[in-house]
Coordinates of C-alpha atoms in Angstrom, one line a residue:
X244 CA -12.4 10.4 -24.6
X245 CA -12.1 6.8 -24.6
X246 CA -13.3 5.1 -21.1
X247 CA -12.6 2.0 -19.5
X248 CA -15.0 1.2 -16.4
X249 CA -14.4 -1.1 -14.4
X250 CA -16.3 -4.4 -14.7
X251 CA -18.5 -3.4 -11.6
X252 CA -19.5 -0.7 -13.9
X253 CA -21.3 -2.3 -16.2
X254 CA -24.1 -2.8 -14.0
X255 CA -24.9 1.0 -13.2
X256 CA -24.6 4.5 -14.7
X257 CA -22.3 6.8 -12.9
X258 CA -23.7 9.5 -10.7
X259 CA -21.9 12.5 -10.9
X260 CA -21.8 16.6 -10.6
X261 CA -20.1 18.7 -13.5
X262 CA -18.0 21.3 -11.6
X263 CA -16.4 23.6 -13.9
X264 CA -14.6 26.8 -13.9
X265 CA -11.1 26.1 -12.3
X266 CA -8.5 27.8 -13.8
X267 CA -5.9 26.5 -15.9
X268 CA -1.9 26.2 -14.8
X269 CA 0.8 26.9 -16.3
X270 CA 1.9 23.8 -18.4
X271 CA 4.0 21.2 -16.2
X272 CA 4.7 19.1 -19.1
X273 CA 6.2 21.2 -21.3
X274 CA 10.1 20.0 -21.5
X275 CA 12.6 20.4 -23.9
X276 CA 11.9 19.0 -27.1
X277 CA 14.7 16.4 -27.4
X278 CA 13.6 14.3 -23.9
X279 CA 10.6 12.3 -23.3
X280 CA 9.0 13.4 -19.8
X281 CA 5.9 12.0 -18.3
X282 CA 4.8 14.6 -15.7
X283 CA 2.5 12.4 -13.4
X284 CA 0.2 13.7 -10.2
X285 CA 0.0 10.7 -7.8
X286 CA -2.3 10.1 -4.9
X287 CA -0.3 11.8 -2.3
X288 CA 3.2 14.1 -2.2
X289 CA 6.4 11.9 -1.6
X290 CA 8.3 13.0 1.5
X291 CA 9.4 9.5 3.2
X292 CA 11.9 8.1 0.9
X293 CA 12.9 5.2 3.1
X294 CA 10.5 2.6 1.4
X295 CA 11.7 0.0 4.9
X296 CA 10.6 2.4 7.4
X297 CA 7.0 3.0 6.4
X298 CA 4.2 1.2 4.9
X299 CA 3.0 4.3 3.1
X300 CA 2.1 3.8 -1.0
X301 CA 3.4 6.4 -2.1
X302 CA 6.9 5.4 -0.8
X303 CA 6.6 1.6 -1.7
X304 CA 5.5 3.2 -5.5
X305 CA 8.8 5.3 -5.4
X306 CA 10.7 2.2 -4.0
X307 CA 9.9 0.4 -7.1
X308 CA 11.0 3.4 -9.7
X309 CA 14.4 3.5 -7.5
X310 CA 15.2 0.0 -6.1
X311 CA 15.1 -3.9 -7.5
X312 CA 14.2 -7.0 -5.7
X313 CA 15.2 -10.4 -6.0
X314 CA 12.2 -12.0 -7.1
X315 CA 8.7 -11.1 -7.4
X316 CA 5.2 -11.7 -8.0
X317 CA 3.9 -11.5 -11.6
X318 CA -0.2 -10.8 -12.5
X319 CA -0.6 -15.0 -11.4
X320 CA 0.5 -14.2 -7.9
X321 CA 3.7 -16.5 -8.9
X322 CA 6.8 -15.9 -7.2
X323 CA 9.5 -14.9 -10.3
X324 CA 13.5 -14.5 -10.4
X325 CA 14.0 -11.0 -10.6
X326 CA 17.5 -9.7 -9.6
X327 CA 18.4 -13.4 -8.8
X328 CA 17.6 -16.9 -9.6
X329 CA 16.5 -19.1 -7.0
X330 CA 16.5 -23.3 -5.6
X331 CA 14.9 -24.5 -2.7
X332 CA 16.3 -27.8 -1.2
X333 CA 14.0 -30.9 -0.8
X334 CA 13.8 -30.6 3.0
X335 CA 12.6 -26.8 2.6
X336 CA 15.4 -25.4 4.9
X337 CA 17.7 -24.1 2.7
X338 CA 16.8 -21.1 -0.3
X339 CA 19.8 -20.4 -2.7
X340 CA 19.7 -17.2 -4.8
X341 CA 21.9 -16.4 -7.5
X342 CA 22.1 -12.9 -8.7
X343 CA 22.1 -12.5 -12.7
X344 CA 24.7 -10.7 -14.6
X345 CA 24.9 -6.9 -15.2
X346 CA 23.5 -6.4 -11.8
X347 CA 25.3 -2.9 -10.6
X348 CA 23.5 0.5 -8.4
X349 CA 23.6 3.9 -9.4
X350 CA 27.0 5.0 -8.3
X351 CA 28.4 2.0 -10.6
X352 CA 29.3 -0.1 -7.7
X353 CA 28.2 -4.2 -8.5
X354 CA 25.3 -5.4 -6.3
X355 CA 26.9 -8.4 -4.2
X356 CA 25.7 -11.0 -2.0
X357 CA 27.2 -8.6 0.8
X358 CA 24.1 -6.1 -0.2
X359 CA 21.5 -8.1 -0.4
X360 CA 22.1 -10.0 3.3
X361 CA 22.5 -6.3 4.3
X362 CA 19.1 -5.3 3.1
X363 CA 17.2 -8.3 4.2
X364 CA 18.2 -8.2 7.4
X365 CA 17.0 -4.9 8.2
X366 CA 13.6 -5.6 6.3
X367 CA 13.3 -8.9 8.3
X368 CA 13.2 -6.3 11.6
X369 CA 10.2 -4.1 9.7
X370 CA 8.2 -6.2 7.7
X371 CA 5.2 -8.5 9.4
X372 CA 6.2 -11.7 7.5
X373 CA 9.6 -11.1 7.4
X374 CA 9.8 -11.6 11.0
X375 CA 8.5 -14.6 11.1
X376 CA 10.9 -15.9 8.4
X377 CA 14.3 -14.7 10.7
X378 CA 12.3 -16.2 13.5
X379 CA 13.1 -19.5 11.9
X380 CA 16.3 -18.3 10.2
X381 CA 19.3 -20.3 11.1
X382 CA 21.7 -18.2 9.3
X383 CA 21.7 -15.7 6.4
X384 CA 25.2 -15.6 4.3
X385 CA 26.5 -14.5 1.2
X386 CA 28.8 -17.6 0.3
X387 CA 30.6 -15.3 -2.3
X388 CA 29.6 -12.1 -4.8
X389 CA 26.5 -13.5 -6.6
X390 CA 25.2 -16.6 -4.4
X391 CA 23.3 -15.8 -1.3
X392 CA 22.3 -18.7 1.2
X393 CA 19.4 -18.9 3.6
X394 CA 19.4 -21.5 6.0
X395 CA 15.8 -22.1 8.4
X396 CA 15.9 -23.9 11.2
X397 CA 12.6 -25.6 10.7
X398 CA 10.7 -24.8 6.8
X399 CA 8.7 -22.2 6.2
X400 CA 6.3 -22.9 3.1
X401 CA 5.6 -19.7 2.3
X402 CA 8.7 -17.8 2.3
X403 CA 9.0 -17.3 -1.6
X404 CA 5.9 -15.5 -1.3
X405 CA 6.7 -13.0 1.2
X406 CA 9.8 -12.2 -0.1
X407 CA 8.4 -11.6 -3.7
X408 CA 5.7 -9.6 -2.3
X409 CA 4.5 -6.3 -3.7
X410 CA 2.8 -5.1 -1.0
X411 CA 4.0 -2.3 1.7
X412 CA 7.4 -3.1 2.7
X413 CA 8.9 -4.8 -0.1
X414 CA 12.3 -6.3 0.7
X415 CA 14.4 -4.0 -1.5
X416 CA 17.8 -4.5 -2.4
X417 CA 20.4 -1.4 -1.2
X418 CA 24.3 -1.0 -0.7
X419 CA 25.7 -3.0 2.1
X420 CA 26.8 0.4 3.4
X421 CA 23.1 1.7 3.5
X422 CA 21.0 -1.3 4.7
X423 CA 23.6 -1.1 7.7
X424 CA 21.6 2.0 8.9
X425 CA 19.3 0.8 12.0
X426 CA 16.0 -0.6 11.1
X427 CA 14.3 2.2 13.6
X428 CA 16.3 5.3 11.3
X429 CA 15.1 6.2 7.9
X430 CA 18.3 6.2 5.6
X431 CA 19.7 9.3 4.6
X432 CA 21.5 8.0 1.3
X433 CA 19.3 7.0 -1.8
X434 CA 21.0 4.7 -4.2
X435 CA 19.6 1.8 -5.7
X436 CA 19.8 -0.5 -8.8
X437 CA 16.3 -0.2 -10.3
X438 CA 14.8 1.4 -13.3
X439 CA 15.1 4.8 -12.7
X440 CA 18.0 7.0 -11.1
X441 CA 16.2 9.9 -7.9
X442 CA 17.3 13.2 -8.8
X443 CA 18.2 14.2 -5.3
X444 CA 19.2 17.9 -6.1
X445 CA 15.7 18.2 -7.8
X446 CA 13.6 16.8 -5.1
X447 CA 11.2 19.0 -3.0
X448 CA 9.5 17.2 -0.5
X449 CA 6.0 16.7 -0.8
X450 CA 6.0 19.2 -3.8
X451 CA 7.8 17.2 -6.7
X452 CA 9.8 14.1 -7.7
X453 CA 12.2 13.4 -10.7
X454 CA 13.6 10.4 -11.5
X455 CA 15.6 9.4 -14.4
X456 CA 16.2 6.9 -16.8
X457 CA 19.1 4.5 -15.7
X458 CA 21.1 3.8 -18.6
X459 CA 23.2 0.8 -17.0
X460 CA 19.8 -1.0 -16.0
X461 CA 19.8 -4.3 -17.8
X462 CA 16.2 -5.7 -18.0
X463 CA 15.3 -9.3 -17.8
X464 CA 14.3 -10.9 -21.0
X465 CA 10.9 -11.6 -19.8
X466 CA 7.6 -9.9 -20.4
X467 CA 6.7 -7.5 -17.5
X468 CA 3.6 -8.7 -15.5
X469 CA 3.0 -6.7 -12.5
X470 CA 6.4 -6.2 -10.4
X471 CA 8.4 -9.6 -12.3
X472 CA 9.5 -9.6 -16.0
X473 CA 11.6 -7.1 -17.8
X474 CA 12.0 -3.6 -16.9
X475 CA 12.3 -1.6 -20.0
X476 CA 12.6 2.1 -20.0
X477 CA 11.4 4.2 -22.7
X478 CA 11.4 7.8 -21.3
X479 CA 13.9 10.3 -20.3
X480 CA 12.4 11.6 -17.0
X481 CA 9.4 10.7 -14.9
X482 CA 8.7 13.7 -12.9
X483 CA 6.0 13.1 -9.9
X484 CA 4.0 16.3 -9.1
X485 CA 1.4 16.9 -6.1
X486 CA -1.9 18.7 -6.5
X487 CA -4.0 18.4 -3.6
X488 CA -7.2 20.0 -5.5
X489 CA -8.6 17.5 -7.2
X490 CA -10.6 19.8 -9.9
X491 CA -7.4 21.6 -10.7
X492 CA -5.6 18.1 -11.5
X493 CA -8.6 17.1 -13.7
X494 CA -8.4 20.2 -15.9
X495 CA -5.1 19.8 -16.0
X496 CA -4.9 16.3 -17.5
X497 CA -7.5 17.5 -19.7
X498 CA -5.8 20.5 -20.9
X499 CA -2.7 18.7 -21.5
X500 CA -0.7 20.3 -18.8
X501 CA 0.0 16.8 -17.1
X502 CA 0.1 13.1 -18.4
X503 CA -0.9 10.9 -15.8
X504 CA -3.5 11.4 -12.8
X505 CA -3.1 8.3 -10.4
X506 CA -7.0 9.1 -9.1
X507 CA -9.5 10.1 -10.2
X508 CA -12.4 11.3 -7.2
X509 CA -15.3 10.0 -9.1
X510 CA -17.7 12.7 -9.0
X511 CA -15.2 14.7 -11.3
X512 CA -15.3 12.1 -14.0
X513 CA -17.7 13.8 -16.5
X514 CA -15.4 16.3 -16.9
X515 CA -13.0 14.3 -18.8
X516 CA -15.8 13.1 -21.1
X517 CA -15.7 16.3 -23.1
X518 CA -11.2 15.9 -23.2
X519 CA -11.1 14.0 -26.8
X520 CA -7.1 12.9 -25.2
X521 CA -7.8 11.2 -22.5
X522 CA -8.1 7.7 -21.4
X523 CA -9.8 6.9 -18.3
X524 CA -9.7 3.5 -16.9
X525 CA -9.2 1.0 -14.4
X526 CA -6.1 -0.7 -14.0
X527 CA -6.5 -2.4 -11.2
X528 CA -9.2 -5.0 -10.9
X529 CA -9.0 -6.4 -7.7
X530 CA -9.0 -2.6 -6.2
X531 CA -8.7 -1.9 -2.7
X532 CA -10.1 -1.7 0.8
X533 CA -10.4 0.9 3.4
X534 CA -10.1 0.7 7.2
X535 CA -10.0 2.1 10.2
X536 CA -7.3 1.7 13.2
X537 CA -7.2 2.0 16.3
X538 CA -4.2 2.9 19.4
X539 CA -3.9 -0.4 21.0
X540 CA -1.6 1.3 23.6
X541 CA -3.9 4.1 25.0
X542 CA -7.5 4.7 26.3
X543 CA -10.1 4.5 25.0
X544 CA -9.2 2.1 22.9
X545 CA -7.1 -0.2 24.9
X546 CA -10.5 -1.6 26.0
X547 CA -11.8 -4.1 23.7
X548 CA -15.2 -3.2 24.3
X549 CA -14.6 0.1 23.3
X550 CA -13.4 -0.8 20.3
X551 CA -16.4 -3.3 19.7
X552 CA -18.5 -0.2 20.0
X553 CA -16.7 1.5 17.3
X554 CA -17.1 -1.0 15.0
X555 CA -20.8 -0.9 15.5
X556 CA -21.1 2.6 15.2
X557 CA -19.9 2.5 12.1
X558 CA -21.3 0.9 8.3
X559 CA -19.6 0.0 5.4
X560 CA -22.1 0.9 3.0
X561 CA -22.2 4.8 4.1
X562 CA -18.8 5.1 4.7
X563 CA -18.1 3.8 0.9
X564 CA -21.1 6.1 -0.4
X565 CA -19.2 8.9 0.7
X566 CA -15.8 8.3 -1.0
X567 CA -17.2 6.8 -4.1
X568 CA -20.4 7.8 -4.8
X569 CA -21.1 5.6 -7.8
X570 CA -22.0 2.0 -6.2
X571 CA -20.1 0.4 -9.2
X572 CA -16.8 1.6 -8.0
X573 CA -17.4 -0.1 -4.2
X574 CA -18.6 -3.2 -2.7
X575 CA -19.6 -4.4 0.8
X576 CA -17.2 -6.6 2.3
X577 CA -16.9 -8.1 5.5
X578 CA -13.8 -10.4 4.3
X579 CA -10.7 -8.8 6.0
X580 CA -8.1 -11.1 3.2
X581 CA -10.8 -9.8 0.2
X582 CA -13.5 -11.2 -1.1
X583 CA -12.5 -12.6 -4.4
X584 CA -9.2 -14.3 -3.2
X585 CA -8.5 -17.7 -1.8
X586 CA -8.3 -17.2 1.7
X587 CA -11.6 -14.6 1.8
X588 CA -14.5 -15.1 4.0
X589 CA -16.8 -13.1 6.2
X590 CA -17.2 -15.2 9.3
X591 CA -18.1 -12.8 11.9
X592 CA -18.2 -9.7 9.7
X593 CA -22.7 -8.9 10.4
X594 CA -22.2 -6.2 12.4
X595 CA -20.1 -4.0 10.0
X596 CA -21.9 -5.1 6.9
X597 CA -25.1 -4.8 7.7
X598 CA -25.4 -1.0 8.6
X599 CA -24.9 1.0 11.8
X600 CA -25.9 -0.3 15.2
X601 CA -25.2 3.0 17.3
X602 CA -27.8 2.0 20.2
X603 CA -25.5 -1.5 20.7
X604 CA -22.7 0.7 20.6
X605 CA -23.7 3.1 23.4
X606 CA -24.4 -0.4 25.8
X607 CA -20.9 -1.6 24.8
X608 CA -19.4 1.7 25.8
X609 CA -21.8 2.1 28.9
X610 CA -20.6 -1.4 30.2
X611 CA -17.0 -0.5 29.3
X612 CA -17.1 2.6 32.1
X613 CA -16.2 5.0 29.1
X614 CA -16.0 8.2 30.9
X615 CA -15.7 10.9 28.0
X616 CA -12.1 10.3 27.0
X617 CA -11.2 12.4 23.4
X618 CA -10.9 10.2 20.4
X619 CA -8.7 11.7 18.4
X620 CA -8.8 10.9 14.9
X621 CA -6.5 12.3 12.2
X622 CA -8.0 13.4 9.4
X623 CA -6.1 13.9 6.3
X624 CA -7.3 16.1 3.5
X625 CA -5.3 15.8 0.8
X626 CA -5.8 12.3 -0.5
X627 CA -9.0 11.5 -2.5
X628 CA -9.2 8.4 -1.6
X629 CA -8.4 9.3 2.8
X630 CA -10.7 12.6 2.8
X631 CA -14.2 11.5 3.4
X632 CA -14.0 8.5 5.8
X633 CA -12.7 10.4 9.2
X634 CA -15.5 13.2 8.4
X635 CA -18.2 9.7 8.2
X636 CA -16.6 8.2 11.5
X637 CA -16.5 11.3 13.4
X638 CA -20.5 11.4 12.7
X639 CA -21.0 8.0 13.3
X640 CA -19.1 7.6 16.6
X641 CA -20.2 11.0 17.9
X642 CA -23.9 9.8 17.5
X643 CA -22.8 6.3 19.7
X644 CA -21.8 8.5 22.8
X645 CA -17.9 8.8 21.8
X646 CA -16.4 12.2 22.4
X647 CA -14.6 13.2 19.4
X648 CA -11.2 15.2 18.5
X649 CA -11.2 15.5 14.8
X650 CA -7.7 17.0 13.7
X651 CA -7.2 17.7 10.0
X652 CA -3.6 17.7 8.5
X653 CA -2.2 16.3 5.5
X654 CA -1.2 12.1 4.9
X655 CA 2.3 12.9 5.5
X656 CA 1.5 14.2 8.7
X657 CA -0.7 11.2 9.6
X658 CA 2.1 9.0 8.3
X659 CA 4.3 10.8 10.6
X660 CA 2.1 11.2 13.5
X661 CA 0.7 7.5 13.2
X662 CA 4.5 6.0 14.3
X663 CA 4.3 7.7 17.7
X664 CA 3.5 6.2 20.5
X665 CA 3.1 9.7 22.8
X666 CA -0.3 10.0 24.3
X667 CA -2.9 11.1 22.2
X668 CA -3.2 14.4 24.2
X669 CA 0.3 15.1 23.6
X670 CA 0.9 14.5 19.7
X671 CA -0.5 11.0 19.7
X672 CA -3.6 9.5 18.8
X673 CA -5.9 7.5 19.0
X674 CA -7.6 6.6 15.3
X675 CA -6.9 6.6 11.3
X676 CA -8.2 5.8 8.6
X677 CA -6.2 4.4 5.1
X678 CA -6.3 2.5 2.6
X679 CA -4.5 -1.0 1.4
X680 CA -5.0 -2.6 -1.9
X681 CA -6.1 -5.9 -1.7
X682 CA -3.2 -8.2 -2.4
X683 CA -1.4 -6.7 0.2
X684 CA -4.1 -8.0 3.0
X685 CA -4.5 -11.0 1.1
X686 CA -3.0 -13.9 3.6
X687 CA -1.9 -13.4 7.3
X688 CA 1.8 -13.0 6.6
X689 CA 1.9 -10.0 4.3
X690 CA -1.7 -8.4 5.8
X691 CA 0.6 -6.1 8.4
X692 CA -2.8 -5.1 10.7
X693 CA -2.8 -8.8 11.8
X694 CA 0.4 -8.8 13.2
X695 CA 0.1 -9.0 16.8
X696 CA 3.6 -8.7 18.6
X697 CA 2.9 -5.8 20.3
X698 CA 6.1 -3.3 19.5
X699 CA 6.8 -4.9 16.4
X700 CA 3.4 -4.6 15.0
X701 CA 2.3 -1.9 12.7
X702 CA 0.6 0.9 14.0
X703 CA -1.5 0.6 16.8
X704 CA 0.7 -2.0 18.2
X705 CA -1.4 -4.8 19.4
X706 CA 0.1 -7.6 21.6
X707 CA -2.4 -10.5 21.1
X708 CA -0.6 -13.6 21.1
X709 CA -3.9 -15.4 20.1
X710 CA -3.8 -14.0 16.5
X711 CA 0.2 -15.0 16.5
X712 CA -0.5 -18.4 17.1
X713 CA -2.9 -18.6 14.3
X714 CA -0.3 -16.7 12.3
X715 CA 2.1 -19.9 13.0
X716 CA -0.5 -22.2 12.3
X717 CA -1.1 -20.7 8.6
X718 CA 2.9 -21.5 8.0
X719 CA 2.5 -24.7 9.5
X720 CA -0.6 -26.2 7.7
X721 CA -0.4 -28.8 5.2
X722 CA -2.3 -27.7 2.7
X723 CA -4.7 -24.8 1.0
X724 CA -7.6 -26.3 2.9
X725 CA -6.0 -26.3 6.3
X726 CA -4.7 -22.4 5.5
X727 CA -8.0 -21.6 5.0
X728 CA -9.3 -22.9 8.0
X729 CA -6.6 -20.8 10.0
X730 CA -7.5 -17.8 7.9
X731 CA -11.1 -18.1 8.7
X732 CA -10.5 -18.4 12.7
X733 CA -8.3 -15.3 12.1
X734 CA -10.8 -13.5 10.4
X735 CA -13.0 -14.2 13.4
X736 CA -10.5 -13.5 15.6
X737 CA -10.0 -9.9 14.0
X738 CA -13.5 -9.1 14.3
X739 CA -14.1 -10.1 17.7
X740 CA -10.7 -8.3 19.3
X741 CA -11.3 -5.5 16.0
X742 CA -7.5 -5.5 15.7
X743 CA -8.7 -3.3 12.6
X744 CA -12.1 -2.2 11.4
X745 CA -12.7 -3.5 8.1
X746 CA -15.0 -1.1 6.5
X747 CA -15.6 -2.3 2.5
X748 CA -13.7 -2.9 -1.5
X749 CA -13.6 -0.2 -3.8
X750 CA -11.9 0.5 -7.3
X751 CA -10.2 3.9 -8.3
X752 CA -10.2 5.1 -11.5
X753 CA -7.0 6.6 -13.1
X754 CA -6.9 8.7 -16.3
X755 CA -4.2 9.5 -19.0
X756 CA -3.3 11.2 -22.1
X757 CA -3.5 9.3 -25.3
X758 CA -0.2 9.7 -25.9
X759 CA 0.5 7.5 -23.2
X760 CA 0.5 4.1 -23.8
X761 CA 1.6 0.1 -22.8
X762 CA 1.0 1.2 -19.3
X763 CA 1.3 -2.4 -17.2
X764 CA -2.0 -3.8 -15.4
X765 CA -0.8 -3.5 -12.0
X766 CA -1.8 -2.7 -8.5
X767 CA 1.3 -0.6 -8.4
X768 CA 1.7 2.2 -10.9
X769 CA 4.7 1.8 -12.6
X770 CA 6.6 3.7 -15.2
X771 CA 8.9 0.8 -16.8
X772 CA 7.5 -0.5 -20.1
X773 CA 5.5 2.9 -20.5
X774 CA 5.8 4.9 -23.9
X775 CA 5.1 8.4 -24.6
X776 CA 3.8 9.4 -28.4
X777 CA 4.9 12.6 -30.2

């Protein structure tokens, strides 16, 4: 086995526990001889499809195999023409796109200007930065079938940036005649103009995935880099299957049975270092962070105090021991924008970094009158990566006084459950924890958990107009200095109202056959540009 580790690595071993003994499967990958499939396990089963409606990975990963975007952000964190070209008048109110030639969806319709005003329009209702963009959109118009113009009212600096995003939410481009579906549905039609054609008669929801190679896709000329540059194809079929054991997926990939494991839990690792056809590695440098959040809209934590005493209860460094195990695959860190980008800092951030502080939080929720109320927290346990921190919280916050309603289910549940707004004691809840890789929470417009308009935030639905303010004051400000300042009184303001509790970095390791190769560096896993070796 060749092994890549992660550069954190190279300062400690790995500790880990050999478990052995699972039996094999049936081999997934076995396919007729004359296509090339890559059968891949990913981190979760895919039963969302409607990549606008939810902010869940797995959805945003199948919105990239499935739909294309006007531009987007290559491995520099540039904004790059993708389906269109783009001009920006001098004043900064009006953004022209031009889409490219040989631009066309899946049922062989064109994409027109028509479809893209369609699609952003309903992201602009969904996505955190996109709202404030139409908040300052004057008009949005396709002026005829390839130019689209965006007029503002007053600028808005960063606007290329948000809309080339690859973070949750990404402002894909659908038919005119889907986008038109409300922004508060999920779409019920799945045709797009990316990469790779969904096999809709072969899907089985949270089970398995296929997607196949579309042969009218015409790639840009460009070299891919993260979500921009060319496209290119190579395989027949990419087929996404879910196993929630993580030991059976290990012996899988190692007996050949599958090509691609998304995660890797890190315990498991040394048993891949006996598979001589396997590549383990890290593909994603900047990695992720975890957090916890809470129901804005019902008790306990409506009470800011409350949630104050939640974040003392809980510490970074033994909620990250738990998932990862191996300190070299996590870091402390209080930053809630990262702590190796631009706009990182950890103003405010002692009390979760420097361990847990349960007697501070039994004052806070003494002088907050808690009386008892259940907490509950959902608990997924069928992610890796989302298994072990509700099990740490629960500890943690049952030993500072809370009262504690642990309910295990799997993510799509959560990712259900999480968009109601019922009352905890009647389908609701109250806590979750997930996951967000770190250029998604990167700057105040695209991190979604600082969004504070209430309704229209993301789950949890906070109304604090405080943090909106500052939100307007990152898109006002003159210059990277200035955005910083804002981004630092944000990060303040986040850990003094704990719109979210930040709780640490961490890198996950993925593994493939050999015979997989020119997989891109990417925070997303993608399936473009890929090759698979007889």
């Amino acid at each position: 086995m060749k092994t890549l580790r992660p550069l954190s690595a190279l300062r400690g071993s790995m500790a880990a526990t050999l478990m052995a003994g699972a039996t094999m499967l049936t081999p997934l990958a076995a396919q007729a001889e004359e296509e090339k499939v890559i059968t891949a396990v990913m981190h979760s089963g895919l039963r969302v499809l409607d990549p606008v409606i939810t902010t869940a990975h797995i959805t945003r990963n199948h919105g990239y195999m499935v739909y294309d975007v006007l531009t987007a952000v290559d491995e520099n964190f540039q904004p790059q023409p993708q389906m269109a070209e783009f001009a920006v008048s001098d004043d900064g109110l009006t953004y022209t796109f031009t889409l490219r030639d040989g631009l066309k969806f899946h049922d062989g319709a064109p994409v027109t200007g028509e479809d893209v005003v369609a699609s952003l329009t309903r992201w602009g209702k969904r996505d955190s930065g996109g709202q404030m963009i139409f908040d300052v959109t004057a008009s949005l118009e396709a002026t005829d079938d390839k130019t689209v113009v965006w007029t503002l009212s007053e600028p808005f600096p960063p606007l290329m940036n948000v809309i080339s995003k690859q973070s949750a939410v990404p402002p894909f481009i659908m038919p005119k005649r889907v986008a038109e579906t409300s922004a508060d549905e999920t779409i019920t039609e799945y045709v797009g103009s990316g990469p790779f054609v969904f096999e809709t008669d072969e899907y089985e929801p949270g089970v398995s995935v296929t997607y196949s190679k579309f042969d009218g896709y015409v790639p840009r000329s460009e070299e891919a880099s993260w979500m921009a540059g060319g496209k290119v194809v190579n395989v027949d079929k990419v087929v996404w299957t879910t196993m929630p054991d993580s030991l059976t997926a290990i012996n899988a990939l190692a007996a050949g049975e599958i090509d691609y494991l998304e995660q890797v839990q890190v315990d498991l690792l040394p048993i891949l270092q006996t598979a001589p056809d396997v590549t383990v590695e890290t593909r994603d440098p900047l990695g992720y962070v975890t957090i916890g959040r809470p129901n804005f809209l019902h008790a306990p934590f409506d009470n800011p105090k409350v949630r104050q005493a939640a974040l003392e209860a809980l510490s970074q460094e033994n909620v990250l021991a738990t998932m990862m195990g191996d300190p070299s695959y996590y870091k402390v860190c209080g930053a809630i924008f990262g702590c190796d980008t631009p706009l990182g800092d950890e103003a405010g951030a002692e009390a979760i970094t420097s361990g847990a502080h349960p007697d501070k939080a039994k004052a806070l929720l003494e002088e907050a009158g808690y009386d008892g109320t259940p907490i509950v927290l959902m608990a997924p346990t069928d992610v890796v990566s989302l298994s072990n921190q509700p099990v740490v919280a629960a500890q943690a916050l049952r030993e500072a006084g809370f009262n504690v309603d642990m309910q295990p289910m799997d993510w799509q549940t959560v990712v259900n459950r999480r968009a109601q707004q019922l009352p905890p004691a009647e389908g609701g809840w109250n806590i979750f924890f997930t996951n967000w890789m770190v250029p998604e929470i990167s700057d105040p417009l695209i991190n979604v958990m600082v969004n504070g308009r209430g309704d229209d935030a993301w789950f949890g639905w906070p109304s604090d107009e405080k943090i909106e303010a500052l939100r307007s004051d990152f898109v006002a400000a003159a210059s990277d200095a200035e955005r910083k300042e804002v981004a630092v009184k944000i990060q303040e303001h986040v850990m003094d109202n704990v719109n979210y509790i930040h709780l640490g970095e961490y890198t996950m390791p993925q593994a493939r056959e050999n015979a997989i190769q020119n997989m891109i560096p990417s925070p997303v896993p993608v399936f473009w540009n890929v090759t698979k070796e007889d």
